[in-house]
Each structure stands twice: as structure tokens, then as C-alpha cells.
MMTF fields as JSON, N, C-alpha, C and O atoms, coordinates in Angstrom:
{
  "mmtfVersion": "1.0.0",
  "mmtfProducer": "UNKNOWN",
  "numBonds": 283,
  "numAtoms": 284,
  "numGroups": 71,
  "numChains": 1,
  "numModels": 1,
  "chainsPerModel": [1],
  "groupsPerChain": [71],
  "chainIdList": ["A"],
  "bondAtomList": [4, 2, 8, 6, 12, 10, 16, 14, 20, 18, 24, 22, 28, 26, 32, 30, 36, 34, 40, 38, 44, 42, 48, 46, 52, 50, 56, 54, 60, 58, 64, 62, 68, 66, 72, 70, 76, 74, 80, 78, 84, 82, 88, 86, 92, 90, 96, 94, 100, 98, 104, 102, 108, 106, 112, 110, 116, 114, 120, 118, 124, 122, 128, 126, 132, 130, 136, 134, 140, 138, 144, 142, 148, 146, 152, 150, 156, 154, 160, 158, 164, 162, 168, 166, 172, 170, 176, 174, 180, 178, 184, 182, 188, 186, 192, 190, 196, 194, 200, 198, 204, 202, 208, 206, 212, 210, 216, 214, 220, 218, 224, 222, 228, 226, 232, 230, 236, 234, 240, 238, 244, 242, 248, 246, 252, 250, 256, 254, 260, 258, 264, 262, 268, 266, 272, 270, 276, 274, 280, 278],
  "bondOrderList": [1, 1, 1, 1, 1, 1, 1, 1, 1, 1, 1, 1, 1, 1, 1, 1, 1, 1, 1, 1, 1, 1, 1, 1, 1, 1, 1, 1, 1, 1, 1, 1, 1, 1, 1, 1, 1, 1, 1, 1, 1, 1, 1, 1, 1, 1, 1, 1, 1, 1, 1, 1, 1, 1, 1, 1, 1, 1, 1, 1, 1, 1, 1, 1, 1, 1, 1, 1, 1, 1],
  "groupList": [{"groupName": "UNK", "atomNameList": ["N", "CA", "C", "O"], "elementList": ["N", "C", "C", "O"], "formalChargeList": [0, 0, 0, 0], "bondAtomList": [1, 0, 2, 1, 3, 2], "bondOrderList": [1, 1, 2], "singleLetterCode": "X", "chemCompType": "L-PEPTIDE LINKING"}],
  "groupTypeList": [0, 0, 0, 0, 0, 0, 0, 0, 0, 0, 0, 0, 0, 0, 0, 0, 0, 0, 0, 0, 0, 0, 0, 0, 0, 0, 0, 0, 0, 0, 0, 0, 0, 0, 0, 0, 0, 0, 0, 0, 0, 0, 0, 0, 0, 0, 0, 0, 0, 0, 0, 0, 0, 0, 0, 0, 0, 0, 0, 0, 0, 0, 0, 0, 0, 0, 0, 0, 0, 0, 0],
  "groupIdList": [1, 2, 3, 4, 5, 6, 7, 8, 9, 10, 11, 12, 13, 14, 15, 16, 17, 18, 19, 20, 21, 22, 23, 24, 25, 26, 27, 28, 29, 30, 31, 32, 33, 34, 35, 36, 37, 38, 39, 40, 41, 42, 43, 44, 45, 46, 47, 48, 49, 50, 51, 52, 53, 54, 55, 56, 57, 58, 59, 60, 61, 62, 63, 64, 65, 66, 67, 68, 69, 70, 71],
  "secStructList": [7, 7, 2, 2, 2, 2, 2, 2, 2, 2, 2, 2, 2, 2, 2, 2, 2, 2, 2, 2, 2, 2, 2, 2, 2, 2, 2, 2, 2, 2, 2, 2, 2, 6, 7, 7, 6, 6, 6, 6, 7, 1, 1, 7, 7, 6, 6, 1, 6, 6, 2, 2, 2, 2, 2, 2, 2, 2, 2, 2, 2, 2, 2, 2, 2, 2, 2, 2, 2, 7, 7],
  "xCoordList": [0.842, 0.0, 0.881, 1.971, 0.271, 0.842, 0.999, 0.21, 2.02, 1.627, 0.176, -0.671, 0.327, -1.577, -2.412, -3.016, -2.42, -3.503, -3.406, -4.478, -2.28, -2.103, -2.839, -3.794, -2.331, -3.011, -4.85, -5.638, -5.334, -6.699, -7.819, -9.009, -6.346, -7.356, -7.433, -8.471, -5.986, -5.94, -7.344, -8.231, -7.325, -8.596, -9.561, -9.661, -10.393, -11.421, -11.812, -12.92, -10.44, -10.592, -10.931, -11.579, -10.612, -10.367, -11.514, -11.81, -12.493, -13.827, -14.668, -15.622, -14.182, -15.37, -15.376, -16.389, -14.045, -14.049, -14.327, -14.404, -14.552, -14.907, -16.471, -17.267, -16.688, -18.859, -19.099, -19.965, -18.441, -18.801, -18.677, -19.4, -17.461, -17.32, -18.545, -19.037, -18.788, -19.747, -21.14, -21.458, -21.921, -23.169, -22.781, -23.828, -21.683, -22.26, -21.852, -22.468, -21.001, -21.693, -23.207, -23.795, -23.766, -24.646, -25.362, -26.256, -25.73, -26.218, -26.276, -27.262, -24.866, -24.731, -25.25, -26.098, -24.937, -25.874, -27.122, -27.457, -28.041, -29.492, -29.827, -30.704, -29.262, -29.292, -29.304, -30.15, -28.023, -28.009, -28.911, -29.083, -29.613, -30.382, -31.955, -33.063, -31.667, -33.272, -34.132, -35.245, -33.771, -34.101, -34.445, -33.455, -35.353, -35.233, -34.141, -34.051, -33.08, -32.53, -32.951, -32.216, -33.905, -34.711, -35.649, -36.607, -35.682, -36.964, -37.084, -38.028, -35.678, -36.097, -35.531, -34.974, -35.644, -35.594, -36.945, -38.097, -36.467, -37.801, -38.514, -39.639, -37.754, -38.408, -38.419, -37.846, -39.093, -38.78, -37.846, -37.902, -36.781, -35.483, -35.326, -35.535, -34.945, -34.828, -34.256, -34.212, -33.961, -33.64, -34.385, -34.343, -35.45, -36.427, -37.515, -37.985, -37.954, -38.537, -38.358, -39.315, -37.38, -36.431, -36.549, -36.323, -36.871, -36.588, -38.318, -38.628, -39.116, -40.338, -40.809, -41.327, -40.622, -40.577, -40.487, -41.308, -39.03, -38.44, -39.198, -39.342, -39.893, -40.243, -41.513, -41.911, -42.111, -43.644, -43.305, -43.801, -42.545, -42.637, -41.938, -41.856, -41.237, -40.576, -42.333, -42.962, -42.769, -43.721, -45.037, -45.521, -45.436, -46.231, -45.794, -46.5, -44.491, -43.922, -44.238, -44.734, -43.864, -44.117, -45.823, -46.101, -46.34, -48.096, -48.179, -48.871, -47.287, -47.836, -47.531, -48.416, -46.137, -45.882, -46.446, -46.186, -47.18, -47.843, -48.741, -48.933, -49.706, -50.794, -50.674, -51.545, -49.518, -49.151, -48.775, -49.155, -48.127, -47.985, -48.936, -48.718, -50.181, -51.23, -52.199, -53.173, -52.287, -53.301, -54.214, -55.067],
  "yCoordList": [-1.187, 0.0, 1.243, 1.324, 2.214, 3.135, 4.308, 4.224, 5.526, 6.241, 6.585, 6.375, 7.246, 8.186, 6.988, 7.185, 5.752, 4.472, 4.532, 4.55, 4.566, 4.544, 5.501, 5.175, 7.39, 7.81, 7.692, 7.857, 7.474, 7.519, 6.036, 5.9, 5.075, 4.131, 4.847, 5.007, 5.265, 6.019, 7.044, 6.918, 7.894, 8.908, 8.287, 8.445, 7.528, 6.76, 5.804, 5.492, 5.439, 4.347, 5.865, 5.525, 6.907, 7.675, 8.304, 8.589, 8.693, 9.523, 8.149, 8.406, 6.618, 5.991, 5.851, 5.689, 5.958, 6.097, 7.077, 7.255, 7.959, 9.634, 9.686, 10.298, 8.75, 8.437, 7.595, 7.99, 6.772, 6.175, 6.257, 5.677, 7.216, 7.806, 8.9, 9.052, 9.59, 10.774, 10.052, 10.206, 9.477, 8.338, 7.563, 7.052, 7.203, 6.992, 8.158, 8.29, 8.869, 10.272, 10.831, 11.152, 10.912, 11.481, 10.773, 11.463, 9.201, 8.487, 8.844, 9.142, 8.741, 9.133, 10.426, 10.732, 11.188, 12.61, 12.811, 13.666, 11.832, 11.958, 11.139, 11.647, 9.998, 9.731, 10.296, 10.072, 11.412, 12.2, 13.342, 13.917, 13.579, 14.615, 13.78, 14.22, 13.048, 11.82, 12.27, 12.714, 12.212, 12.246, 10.693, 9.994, 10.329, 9.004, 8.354, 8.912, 7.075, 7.748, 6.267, 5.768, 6.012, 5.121, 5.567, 4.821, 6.591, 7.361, 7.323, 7.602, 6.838, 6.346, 5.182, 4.851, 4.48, 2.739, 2.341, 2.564, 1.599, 1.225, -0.11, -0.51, -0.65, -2.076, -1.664, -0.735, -2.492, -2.643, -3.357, -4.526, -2.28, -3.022, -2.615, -1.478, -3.501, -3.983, -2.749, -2.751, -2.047, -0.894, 0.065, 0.831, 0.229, 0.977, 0.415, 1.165, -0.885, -1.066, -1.395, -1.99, -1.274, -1.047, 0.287, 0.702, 1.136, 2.491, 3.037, 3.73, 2.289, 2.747, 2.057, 2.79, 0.85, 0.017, 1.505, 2.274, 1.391, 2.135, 3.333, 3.872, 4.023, 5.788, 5.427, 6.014, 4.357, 4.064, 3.887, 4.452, 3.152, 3.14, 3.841, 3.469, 5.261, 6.136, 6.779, 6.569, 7.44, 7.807, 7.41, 8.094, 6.255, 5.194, 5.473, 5.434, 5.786, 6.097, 7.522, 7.859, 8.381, 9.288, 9.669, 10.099, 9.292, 9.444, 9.24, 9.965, 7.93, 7.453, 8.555, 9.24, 8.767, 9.792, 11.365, 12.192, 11.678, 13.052, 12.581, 13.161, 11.341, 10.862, 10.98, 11.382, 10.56, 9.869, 11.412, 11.786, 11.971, 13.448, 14.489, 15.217, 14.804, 15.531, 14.92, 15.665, 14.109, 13.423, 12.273, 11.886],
  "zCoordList": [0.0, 0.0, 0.0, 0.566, -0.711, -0.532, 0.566, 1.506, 0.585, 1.914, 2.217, 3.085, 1.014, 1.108, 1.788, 2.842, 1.147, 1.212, 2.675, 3.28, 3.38, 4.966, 5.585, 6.29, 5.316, 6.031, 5.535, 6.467, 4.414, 4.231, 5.14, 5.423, 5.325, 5.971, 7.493, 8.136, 7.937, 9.459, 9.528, 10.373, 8.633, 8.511, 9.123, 10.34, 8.496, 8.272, 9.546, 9.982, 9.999, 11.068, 12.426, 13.416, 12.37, 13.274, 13.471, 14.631, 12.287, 11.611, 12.432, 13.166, 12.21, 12.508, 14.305, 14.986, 14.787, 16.689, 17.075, 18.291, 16.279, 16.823, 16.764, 17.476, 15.558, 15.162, 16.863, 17.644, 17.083, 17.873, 19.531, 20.34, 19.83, 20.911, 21.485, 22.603, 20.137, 20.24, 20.388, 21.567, 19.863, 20.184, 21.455, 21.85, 22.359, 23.513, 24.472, 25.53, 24.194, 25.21, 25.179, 26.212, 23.923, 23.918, 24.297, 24.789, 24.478, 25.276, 26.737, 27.411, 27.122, 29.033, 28.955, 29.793, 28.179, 28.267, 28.67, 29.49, 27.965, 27.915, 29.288, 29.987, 29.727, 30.843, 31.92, 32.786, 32.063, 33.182, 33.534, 34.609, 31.971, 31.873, 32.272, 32.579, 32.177, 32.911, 31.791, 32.072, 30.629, 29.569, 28.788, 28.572, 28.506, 27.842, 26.965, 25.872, 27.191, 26.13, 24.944, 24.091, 25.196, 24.115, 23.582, 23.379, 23.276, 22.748, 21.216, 20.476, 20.94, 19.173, 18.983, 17.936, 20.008, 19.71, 18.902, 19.275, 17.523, 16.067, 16.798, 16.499, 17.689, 18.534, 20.316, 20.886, 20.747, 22.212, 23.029, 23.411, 23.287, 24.015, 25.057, 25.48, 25.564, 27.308, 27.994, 29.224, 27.537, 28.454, 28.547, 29.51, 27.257, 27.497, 28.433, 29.288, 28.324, 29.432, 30.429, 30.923, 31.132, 32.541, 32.714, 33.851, 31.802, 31.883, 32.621, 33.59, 31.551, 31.797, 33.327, 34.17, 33.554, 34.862, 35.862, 36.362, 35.814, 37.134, 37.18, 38.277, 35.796, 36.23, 37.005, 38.011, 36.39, 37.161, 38.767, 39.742, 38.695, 40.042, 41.038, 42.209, 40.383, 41.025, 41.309, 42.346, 40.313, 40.64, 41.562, 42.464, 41.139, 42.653, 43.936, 44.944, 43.88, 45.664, 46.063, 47.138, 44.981, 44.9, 46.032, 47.152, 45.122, 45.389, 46.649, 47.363, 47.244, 48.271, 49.147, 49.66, 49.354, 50.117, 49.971, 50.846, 48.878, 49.186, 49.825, 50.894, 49.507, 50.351, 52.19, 52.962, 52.459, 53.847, 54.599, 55.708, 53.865, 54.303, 54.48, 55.449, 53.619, 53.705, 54.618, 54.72, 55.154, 55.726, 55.362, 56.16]
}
């Protein structure tokens, strides 16, 4: 191979860890922001409904305790 052939595969290999570094920050991003971050999953995957699980029942506790507190 030639030089160029070297640096153009380096490019490319570098363009594709930089695609992929950046998609899971922006993942932990949306997480921290308690932002869904399955909100454009085309099927139902297991993390979205772990996701939806846990808000329900953040909220159920929720209730209980305004209940238990107001009287």
C-alpha cells in the first residue's frame, strides 16, 4: 500500500471512533439529563422497558408519600 492508502485508511478508522465515541456520550448525556434515552428505539429493548418500569414506580412512591404526608 501506498503512503496516502495509509493515512486515508488512518482517517477513516479515526472519523469511525470519533462516530462512535460521540453516540455513547450522547447516550450518558441523555441519561443524566433523565431524559429518555430510548426514545427512538424502532423495537422494544430492554432498556427501554427497565426504563419505563423504574419511572412508574418512582412515581407510585411518589403518590404514596404526598398521600401519607397531607393526611
Amino acid at each position: 500500500m501506498n503512503n496516502w492508502q495509509n493515512w486515508a485508511v488512518a482517517l477513516i478508522l479515526l472519523l469511525c471512533i470519533v462516530r462512535i465515541g460521540q453516540s455513547v456520550y450522547l447516550f450518558f448525556r441523555k441519561v443524566k439529563e433523565k431524559r429518555n434515552p430510548c426514545e427512538n428505539c424502532a423495537t422494544g429493548c430492554e432498556l427501554k422497558r427497565l426504563y419505563e418500569k423504574k419511572r412508574s414506580e418512582c412515581s407510585d412512591e411518589r403518590k404514596e408519600i404526598k398521600k401519607n404526608c397531607c393526611g
